[in-house]
């Protein structure tokens, strides 16, 4: 088996705590609309999955669609601040990733639309520090996890074979999709288990 040279990380519930209920509460306070209605309108239909697969294909298009579904005129700064408040960085995991940078190339792949791509410096600045231009949302690849094609497209973008790449995600289905594409997968459960995985493959 080839040595692992390229490691791809999910974002939410791996690098960051993620609390959808915080987002719903903040949006309810902002709009005066019940949180359950907001959840159903914005995330209960087909729109978010379509955005994660690249439609709309711009941050502006995503934000316009989001405002329409929300029933409230929300701007970029407000959207990004809500996203920021629902996240908390996981220092131990981020420390492992910083160490890993000495041994492998790194990328981020999160199932999200183009709005998050534009807002990463605001709501998840650590991703820019760690991954730079390789901090990606699925919308950029016109496919979303767990479709094997999204992992293959990301590997190909940076010149790596799937067999020399690894993928870390808290969602077992997403990891299975990566493995079907030929990558080595790890289902994130704790920072200790992640460290053991990286050590087992000689990455830390």
Coordinates of N, CA and C in Angstrom, one line a residue:
X1 N 0.8 -1.2 0.0 CA 0.0 0.0 0.0 C 0.9 1.2 0.0
X2 N 0.6 2.2 -0.9 CA 1.4 3.4 -0.9 C 1.3 4.2 0.4
X3 N 2.4 4.9 0.7 CA 2.4 5.8 1.9 C 1.3 6.9 1.7
X4 N 0.7 7.3 2.8 CA -0.3 8.4 2.7 C 0.4 9.7 2.6
X5 N 0.1 10.5 1.6 CA 0.8 11.8 1.3 C -0.2 12.9 1.4
X6 N -1.5 12.6 1.4 CA -2.5 13.7 1.3 C -3.6 13.3 2.3
X7 N -4.0 14.2 3.2 CA -5.0 13.9 4.2 C -6.1 15.0 4.1
X8 N -7.3 14.5 4.0 CA -8.5 15.4 3.8 C -9.3 15.3 5.1
X9 N -9.7 16.5 5.6 CA -10.5 16.5 6.8 C -11.9 17.1 6.5
X10 N -12.9 16.6 7.2 CA -14.2 17.2 7.3 C -14.0 18.4 8.3
X11 N -15.0 19.3 8.4 CA -14.9 20.4 9.3 C -15.8 20.2 10.5
X12 N -17.2 20.2 10.3 CA -18.1 20.2 11.4 C -18.1 18.9 12.1
X13 N -18.0 18.9 13.5 CA -18.0 17.8 14.3 C -16.6 17.0 14.2
X14 N -15.7 17.6 13.5 CA -14.3 17.0 13.5 C -13.3 18.1 14.0
X15 N -13.2 19.2 13.3 CA -12.3 20.3 13.7 C -13.1 21.3 14.6
X16 N -14.4 21.3 14.5 CA -15.2 22.2 15.3 C -16.4 21.5 15.9
X17 N -16.8 21.9 17.1 CA -18.2 21.6 17.5 C -19.2 22.3 16.6
X18 N -20.3 21.8 16.5 CA -21.3 22.3 15.5 C -22.7 22.2 16.2
X19 N -23.4 23.3 16.4 CA -24.7 23.2 17.1 C -25.8 23.9 16.3
X20 N -26.5 23.1 15.6 CA -27.6 23.6 14.7 C -28.7 24.4 15.5
X21 N -28.9 23.9 16.8 CA -29.9 24.6 17.6 C -29.5 26.0 17.9
X22 N -28.2 26.3 18.1 CA -27.8 27.7 18.3 C -28.1 28.5 17.1
X23 N -27.9 28.0 15.9 CA -28.2 28.7 14.7 C -29.7 29.0 14.6
X24 N -30.5 28.0 14.9 CA -32.0 28.2 14.8 C -32.4 29.3 15.8
X25 N -31.8 29.2 17.0 CA -32.2 30.2 18.0 C -31.8 31.6 17.6
X26 N -30.7 31.8 17.0 CA -30.2 33.1 16.6 C -31.1 33.6 15.4
X27 N -31.4 32.7 14.5 CA -32.3 33.1 13.4 C -33.7 33.4 13.8
X28 N -34.2 32.7 14.8 CA -35.5 33.0 15.4 C -35.5 34.4 16.0
X29 N -34.4 34.7 16.8 CA -34.3 36.1 17.4 C -34.2 37.2 16.3
X30 N -33.5 36.9 15.2 CA -33.3 37.8 14.2 C -34.6 38.1 13.4
X31 N -35.4 37.0 13.1 CA -36.5 37.2 12.2 C -37.9 37.2 12.8
X32 N -38.0 36.7 14.1 CA -39.2 36.6 14.7 C -40.0 35.4 14.3
X33 N -39.5 34.6 13.4 CA -40.1 33.4 12.9 C -39.8 32.2 13.8
X34 N -40.7 31.3 14.0 CA -40.4 30.1 14.9 C -39.3 29.3 14.3
X35 N -38.4 28.8 15.2 CA -37.3 28.0 14.8 C -37.7 26.8 14.0
X36 N -38.8 26.2 14.4 CA -39.2 25.0 13.7 C -39.6 25.3 12.2
X37 N -40.2 26.4 12.0 CA -40.5 26.9 10.6 C -39.2 27.2 9.8
X38 N -38.3 27.8 10.5 CA -37.0 28.1 9.8 C -36.3 26.9 9.4
X39 N -36.3 25.9 10.3 CA -35.6 24.6 10.0 C -36.2 23.9 8.8
X40 N -37.5 23.9 8.8 CA -38.2 23.2 7.7 C -38.0 23.9 6.4
X41 N -38.1 25.2 6.4 CA -38.0 26.0 5.2 C -36.6 26.0 4.6
X42 N -35.6 26.1 5.4 CA -34.2 26.3 4.9 C -33.6 24.9 4.7
X43 N -33.7 24.0 5.7 CA -33.0 22.8 5.7 C -33.9 21.5 5.4
X44 N -35.2 21.7 5.5 CA -36.1 20.6 5.4 C -36.4 20.1 3.9
X45 N -36.1 21.0 3.0 CA -36.4 20.7 1.6 C -35.1 20.3 0.8
X46 N -35.2 20.4 -0.5 CA -34.0 20.0 -1.3 C -32.9 21.0 -1.5
X47 N -33.1 22.2 -1.0 CA -32.3 23.3 -1.4 C -30.9 23.2 -0.9
X48 N -30.7 22.8 0.4 CA -29.4 22.8 1.0 C -28.5 21.7 0.3
X49 N -29.1 20.5 0.1 CA -28.3 19.5 -0.6 C -27.9 19.9 -2.0
X50 N -28.8 20.6 -2.7 CA -28.5 21.1 -4.0 C -27.4 22.1 -4.0
X51 N -27.4 23.0 -2.9 CA -26.3 24.0 -2.8 C -25.0 23.3 -2.5
X52 N -25.0 22.2 -1.7 CA -23.8 21.5 -1.4 C -23.2 20.8 -2.7
X53 N -24.1 20.6 -3.6 CA -23.6 20.0 -4.9 C -23.4 21.1 -6.0
X54 N -23.4 22.3 -5.6 CA -23.0 23.4 -6.5 C -24.1 24.2 -7.1
X55 N -25.3 24.1 -6.7 CA -26.4 25.0 -7.2 C -27.2 25.6 -6.0
X56 N -27.1 26.9 -5.9 CA -26.4 27.9 -6.7 C -24.9 27.8 -6.6
X57 N -24.2 28.3 -7.7 CA -22.8 28.2 -7.8 C -22.0 29.4 -7.4
X58 N -22.6 30.4 -6.7 CA -21.9 31.5 -6.2 C -22.4 31.8 -4.7
X59 N -21.6 32.5 -4.0 CA -22.0 32.9 -2.6 C -23.2 33.9 -2.7
X60 N -23.2 34.7 -3.7 CA -24.3 35.7 -3.8 C -25.6 34.9 -4.1
X61 N -25.6 34.0 -5.0 CA -26.7 33.2 -5.3 C -27.3 32.4 -4.1
X62 N -26.3 31.8 -3.4 CA -26.7 31.1 -2.2 C -27.4 32.0 -1.2
X63 N -26.8 33.2 -0.9 CA -27.4 34.1 0.1 C -28.7 34.6 -0.3
X64 N -28.9 34.8 -1.6 CA -30.3 35.3 -2.1 C -31.3 34.2 -1.9
X65 N -30.9 32.9 -2.2 CA -31.8 31.8 -1.9 C -32.1 31.6 -0.5
X66 N -31.1 31.7 0.4 CA -31.2 31.6 1.8 C -32.2 32.6 2.4
X67 N -32.1 33.9 1.9 CA -32.9 35.0 2.4 C -34.4 34.7 2.0
X68 N -34.6 34.2 0.8 CA -35.9 33.9 0.3 C -36.5 32.8 1.1
X69 N -35.8 31.7 1.4 CA -36.3 30.6 2.2 C -36.5 31.1 3.7
X70 N -35.7 31.9 4.2 CA -35.8 32.4 5.5 C -36.9 33.4 5.7
X71 N -37.3 34.0 4.6 CA -38.3 35.1 4.6 C -37.8 36.3 5.3
X72 N -36.5 36.6 5.1 CA -35.9 37.7 5.8 C -34.7 38.2 5.1
X73 N -34.5 39.5 4.9 CA -33.4 40.0 4.1 C -32.1 39.9 4.9
X74 N -31.3 38.9 4.8 CA -30.1 38.7 5.6 C -28.9 39.0 4.7
X75 N -27.9 39.7 5.3 CA -26.7 40.1 4.5 C -25.5 39.1 4.9
X76 N -24.4 39.3 4.2 CA -23.3 38.4 4.3 C -22.7 38.4 5.7
X77 N -22.6 39.6 6.3 CA -22.0 39.7 7.7 C -22.8 39.0 8.7
X78 N -24.2 39.2 8.6 CA -25.1 38.5 9.6 C -25.0 37.0 9.4
X79 N -25.1 36.5 8.2 CA -25.0 35.1 7.9 C -23.7 34.5 8.5
X80 N -22.6 35.2 8.2 CA -21.3 34.7 8.7 C -21.2 34.7 10.2
X81 N -21.8 35.7 10.8 CA -21.7 35.8 12.3 C -22.6 34.7 12.9
X82 N -23.7 34.4 12.4 CA -24.5 33.3 12.9 C -23.8 32.0 12.8
X83 N -23.1 31.8 11.6 CA -22.4 30.5 11.4 C -21.2 30.5 12.4
X84 N -20.6 31.6 12.7 CA -19.5 31.6 13.6 C -19.9 31.3 15.0
X85 N -21.1 31.8 15.4 CA -21.5 31.6 16.8 C -22.0 30.2 17.1
X86 N -22.3 29.4 16.0 CA -22.7 28.0 16.2 C -21.6 27.0 16.2
X87 N -20.4 27.5 16.1 CA -19.2 26.7 16.0 C -18.2 27.0 17.1
X88 N -17.5 25.9 17.5 CA -16.4 26.1 18.5 C -15.2 25.2 18.1
X89 N -14.1 25.8 17.9 CA -12.9 25.1 17.5 C -12.5 24.0 18.6
X90 N -12.0 22.9 18.1 CA -11.5 21.8 19.0 C -10.0 21.9 19.0
X91 N -9.4 22.5 20.1 CA -8.0 22.8 20.1 C -7.1 21.5 20.0
X92 N -7.5 20.4 20.6 CA -6.6 19.2 20.5 C -6.6 18.7 19.1
X93 N -7.7 18.6 18.4 CA -7.8 18.1 17.1 C -6.9 19.1 16.2
X94 N -7.1 20.4 16.3 CA -6.4 21.3 15.5 C -4.9 21.2 15.8
X95 N -4.5 20.8 17.0 CA -3.1 20.6 17.3 C -2.5 19.4 16.5
X96 N -3.3 18.3 16.5 CA -2.9 17.2 15.7 C -2.7 17.5 14.2
X97 N -3.6 18.3 13.7 CA -3.5 18.7 12.3 C -2.3 19.6 12.0
X98 N -2.0 20.4 12.9 CA -0.8 21.3 12.8 C 0.5 20.4 12.8
X99 N 0.5 19.4 13.6 CA 1.7 18.4 13.6 C 1.7 17.7 12.3
X100 N 0.6 17.3 11.8 CA 0.4 16.5 10.6 C 1.0 17.2 9.4
X101 N 0.9 18.6 9.4 CA 1.4 19.4 8.3 C 2.8 19.1 8.0
X102 N 3.6 18.7 8.9 CA 5.0 18.4 8.7 C 5.3 17.2 7.9
X103 N 4.3 16.3 7.8 CA 4.5 15.0 7.2 C 3.6 14.7 5.9
X104 N 2.6 15.6 5.7 CA 1.6 15.3 4.6 C 1.0 16.6 4.1
X105 N 0.5 16.6 2.9 CA -0.2 17.7 2.4 C -1.7 17.5 2.9
X106 N -2.4 18.7 3.1 CA -3.7 18.7 3.8 C -4.7 19.4 3.0
X107 N -6.0 19.0 3.1 CA -7.1 19.7 2.5 C -8.3 19.6 3.4
X108 N -9.2 20.5 3.3 CA -10.5 20.5 3.9 C -11.6 20.2 2.9
X109 N -12.6 19.3 3.3 CA -13.7 19.1 2.4 C -15.0 19.0 3.3
X110 N -15.8 20.0 3.2 CA -17.0 20.0 4.0 C -18.2 20.1 3.0
X111 N -19.3 19.4 3.3 CA -20.5 19.5 2.6 C -21.2 20.8 2.8
X112 N -20.9 21.8 2.0 CA -21.5 23.1 2.1 C -21.5 23.8 0.8
X113 N -22.3 24.9 0.7 CA -22.4 25.7 -0.5 C -21.4 26.8 -0.5
X114 N -21.4 27.6 -1.6 CA -20.4 28.6 -1.8 C -20.4 29.7 -0.8
X115 N -21.5 29.9 -0.1 CA -21.5 31.0 0.9 C -20.5 30.7 2.0
X116 N -20.5 29.4 2.4 CA -19.5 29.1 3.5 C -18.1 29.3 3.0
X117 N -17.9 28.9 1.7 CA -16.5 29.1 1.2 C -16.1 30.5 1.4
X118 N -17.0 31.5 1.0 CA -16.6 32.9 1.1 C -16.5 33.3 2.6
X119 N -17.2 32.7 3.5 CA -17.3 33.1 4.9 C -16.2 32.4 5.8
X120 N -15.5 31.4 5.3 CA -14.6 30.7 6.1 C -13.6 31.6 6.9
X121 N -13.1 32.7 6.3 CA -12.1 33.5 7.1 C -12.8 34.1 8.3
X122 N -14.1 34.3 8.3 CA -14.9 34.9 9.4 C -15.2 33.9 10.4
X123 N -15.9 32.8 10.0 CA -16.4 31.8 10.9 C -15.5 30.7 11.3
X124 N -14.5 30.4 10.5 CA -13.6 29.3 10.8 C -12.2 29.7 10.4
X125 N -11.6 30.7 11.0 CA -10.3 31.2 10.5 C -9.2 30.2 10.6
X126 N -9.3 29.2 11.5 CA -8.3 28.2 11.6 C -8.2 27.3 10.4
X127 N -9.3 27.2 9.6 CA -9.2 26.4 8.4 C -8.3 27.1 7.3
X128 N -8.3 28.5 7.3 CA -7.5 29.2 6.4 C -6.0 29.0 6.8
X129 N -5.8 29.1 8.2 CA -4.4 29.0 8.7 C -3.9 27.6 8.3
X130 N -4.7 26.5 8.5 CA -4.2 25.2 8.3 C -4.2 24.7 6.9
X131 N -5.2 25.1 6.1 CA -5.4 24.5 4.8 C -5.2 25.5 3.6
X132 N -5.2 26.8 3.9 CA -5.0 27.8 2.9 C -6.0 27.6 1.7
X133 N -5.5 27.6 0.5 CA -6.3 27.5 -0.7 C -6.9 26.1 -0.8
X134 N -6.5 25.2 0.0 CA -7.0 23.8 0.0 C -8.2 23.6 1.0
X135 N -8.7 24.7 1.5 CA -10.0 24.7 2.3 C -11.2 24.7 1.3
X136 N -11.8 23.6 1.1 CA -12.8 23.5 0.1 C -14.2 23.1 0.6
X137 N -15.2 23.6 -0.1 CA -16.6 23.1 0.2 C -17.0 22.2 -1.0
X138 N -17.9 21.3 -0.8 CA -18.3 20.3 -1.8 C -18.8 21.0 -3.1
X139 N -19.5 22.2 -2.9 CA -20.1 22.8 -4.1 C -19.0 23.1 -5.2
X140 N -17.8 23.3 -4.8 CA -16.7 23.6 -5.8 C -16.5 22.4 -6.7
X141 N -16.9 21.2 -6.3 CA -16.7 20.0 -7.1 C -17.9 19.5 -7.8
X142 N -19.0 20.2 -7.6 CA -20.3 19.8 -8.2 C -20.8 18.4 -7.8
X143 N -20.4 18.1 -6.6 CA -20.8 16.8 -6.0 C -20.6 16.9 -4.5
X144 N -21.4 16.1 -3.7 CA -21.3 16.1 -2.3 C -21.0 14.8 -1.7
X145 N -20.4 14.8 -0.5 CA -20.2 13.5 0.2 C -21.5 12.9 0.5
X146 N -21.6 11.5 0.4 CA -20.6 10.5 0.2 C -20.3 10.1 -1.2
X147 N -20.7 10.8 -2.2 CA -20.5 10.4 -3.6 C -19.0 10.2 -3.9
X148 N -18.5 9.1 -4.3 CA -17.1 8.9 -4.5 C -16.4 9.9 -5.4
X149 N -17.2 10.4 -6.3 CA -16.6 11.3 -7.3 C -16.0 12.6 -6.6
X150 N -16.6 13.1 -5.5 CA -16.1 14.3 -4.9 C -14.7 14.1 -4.4
X151 N -14.4 12.9 -3.8 CA -13.1 12.7 -3.3 C -12.1 12.5 -4.4
X152 N -12.5 11.8 -5.5 CA -11.6 11.7 -6.6 C -11.3 13.0 -7.3
X153 N -12.3 13.9 -7.4 CA -12.0 15.2 -8.0 C -11.1 16.0 -7.1
X154 N -11.2 15.9 -5.8 CA -10.3 16.7 -4.9 C -8.9 16.2 -5.0
X155 N -8.7 14.8 -5.0 CA -7.4 14.3 -5.1 C -6.8 14.7 -6.4
X156 N -7.5 14.6 -7.5 CA -7.0 14.9 -8.8 C -6.6 16.4 -8.9
X157 N -7.3 17.2 -8.3 CA -7.0 18.7 -8.3 C -5.6 18.9 -7.8
X158 N -5.1 18.2 -6.9 CA -3.8 18.4 -6.3 C -2.8 17.3 -6.7
X159 N -3.2 16.5 -7.7 CA -2.2 15.5 -8.2 C -1.9 14.3 -7.4
X160 N -2.9 13.9 -6.5 CA -2.7 12.7 -5.7 C -3.6 11.6 -6.2
X161 N -3.1 10.4 -6.1 CA -3.9 9.2 -6.3 C -4.8 8.9 -5.1
X162 N -6.0 8.4 -5.2 CA -6.8 8.1 -4.0 C -6.1 7.2 -3.1
X163 N -5.3 6.3 -3.6 CA -4.6 5.2 -2.8 C -3.5 5.8 -1.9
X164 N -3.1 7.1 -2.2 CA -2.1 7.7 -1.4 C -2.7 8.8 -0.5
X165 N -4.0 8.8 -0.4 CA -4.8 9.8 0.3 C -5.6 9.2 1.4
X166 N -5.9 10.0 2.4 CA -6.8 9.6 3.5 C -7.8 10.6 3.8
X167 N -8.9 10.2 4.4 CA -10.1 11.1 4.7 C -10.6 10.8 6.1
X168 N -10.9 11.9 6.8 CA -11.4 11.9 8.2 C -12.7 12.6 8.2
X169 N -13.7 11.9 8.8 CA -15.1 12.5 8.9 C -15.8 11.8 10.0
X170 N -16.7 12.6 10.7 CA -17.4 12.0 11.8 C -18.6 11.1 11.2
X171 N -18.9 11.3 10.0 CA -20.1 10.5 9.4 C -19.6 9.3 8.7
X172 N -20.0 8.1 9.2 CA -19.5 6.8 8.7 C -19.8 6.7 7.2
X173 N -21.0 7.2 6.7 CA -21.4 7.1 5.3 C -20.4 7.9 4.5
X174 N -20.0 9.0 4.9 CA -19.0 9.8 4.2 C -17.7 9.1 4.1
X175 N -17.3 8.5 5.1 CA -16.0 7.8 5.1 C -16.1 6.6 4.2
X176 N -17.2 5.9 4.2 CA -17.4 4.8 3.3 C -17.3 5.2 1.8
X177 N -17.9 6.4 1.5 CA -17.8 6.9 0.2 C -16.4 7.1 -0.2
X178 N -15.6 7.7 0.7 CA -14.2 7.9 0.4 C -13.4 6.6 0.2
X179 N -13.8 5.6 1.0 CA -13.1 4.3 0.8 C -13.5 3.7 -0.5
X180 N -14.7 3.9 -1.0 CA -15.1 3.3 -2.3 C -14.3 4.0 -3.4
X181 N -13.9 5.3 -3.1 CA -13.1 6.0 -4.1 C -11.7 5.6 -4.1
X182 N -11.3 4.8 -3.1 CA -9.9 4.3 -3.0 C -9.1 4.9 -1.9
X183 N -9.7 5.8 -1.1 CA -8.9 6.5 0.0 C -8.9 5.6 1.2
X184 N -8.0 5.9 2.1 CA -8.0 5.3 3.4 C -8.9 6.1 4.3
X185 N -9.9 5.5 5.0 CA -10.8 6.3 5.8 C -10.7 6.1 7.3
X186 N -11.1 7.2 8.0 CA -11.1 7.1 9.5 C -12.4 7.8 9.9
X187 N -13.2 7.1 10.7 CA -14.4 7.7 11.3 C -14.0 8.4 12.6
X188 N -14.1 9.7 12.6 CA -13.7 10.5 13.8 C -14.7 10.2 14.9
X189 N -14.1 9.8 16.1 CA -14.9 9.7 17.3 C -14.3 10.5 18.5
X190 N -13.0 10.7 18.5 CA -12.3 11.4 19.5 C -11.0 11.9 19.0
X191 N -10.4 12.9 19.7 CA -9.1 13.3 19.3 C -8.0 12.2 19.6
X192 N -8.2 11.4 20.6 CA -7.3 10.3 20.9 C -7.3 9.3 19.8
X193 N -8.5 8.9 19.3 CA -8.6 7.9 18.2 C -8.0 8.4 17.0
X194 N -8.2 9.7 16.7 CA -7.6 10.3 15.5 C -6.1 10.3 15.6
X195 N -5.5 10.6 16.8 CA -4.1 10.6 17.0 C -3.6 9.2 16.7
X196 N -4.3 8.2 17.2 CA -3.8 6.8 17.0 C -3.8 6.4 15.5
X197 N -4.9 6.9 14.8 CA -4.9 6.6 13.4 C -3.7 7.2 12.7
X198 N -3.5 8.5 13.0 CA -2.3 9.2 12.3 C -1.0 8.5 12.7
X199 N -0.9 8.1 13.9 CA 0.4 7.4 14.3 C 0.5 6.1 13.6
X200 N -0.6 5.4 13.5 CA -0.6 4.0 12.9 C -0.1 4.1 11.4
X201 N -0.4 5.2 10.8 CA 0.0 5.4 9.4 C 1.3 6.2 9.3
X202 N 2.0 6.4 10.4 CA 3.3 7.1 10.3 C 3.2 8.6 10.0
X203 N 2.1 9.2 10.3 CA 1.9 10.6 9.9 C 2.2 11.6 11.0
X204 N 2.3 11.1 12.2 CA 2.7 11.9 13.3 C 3.7 11.1 14.2

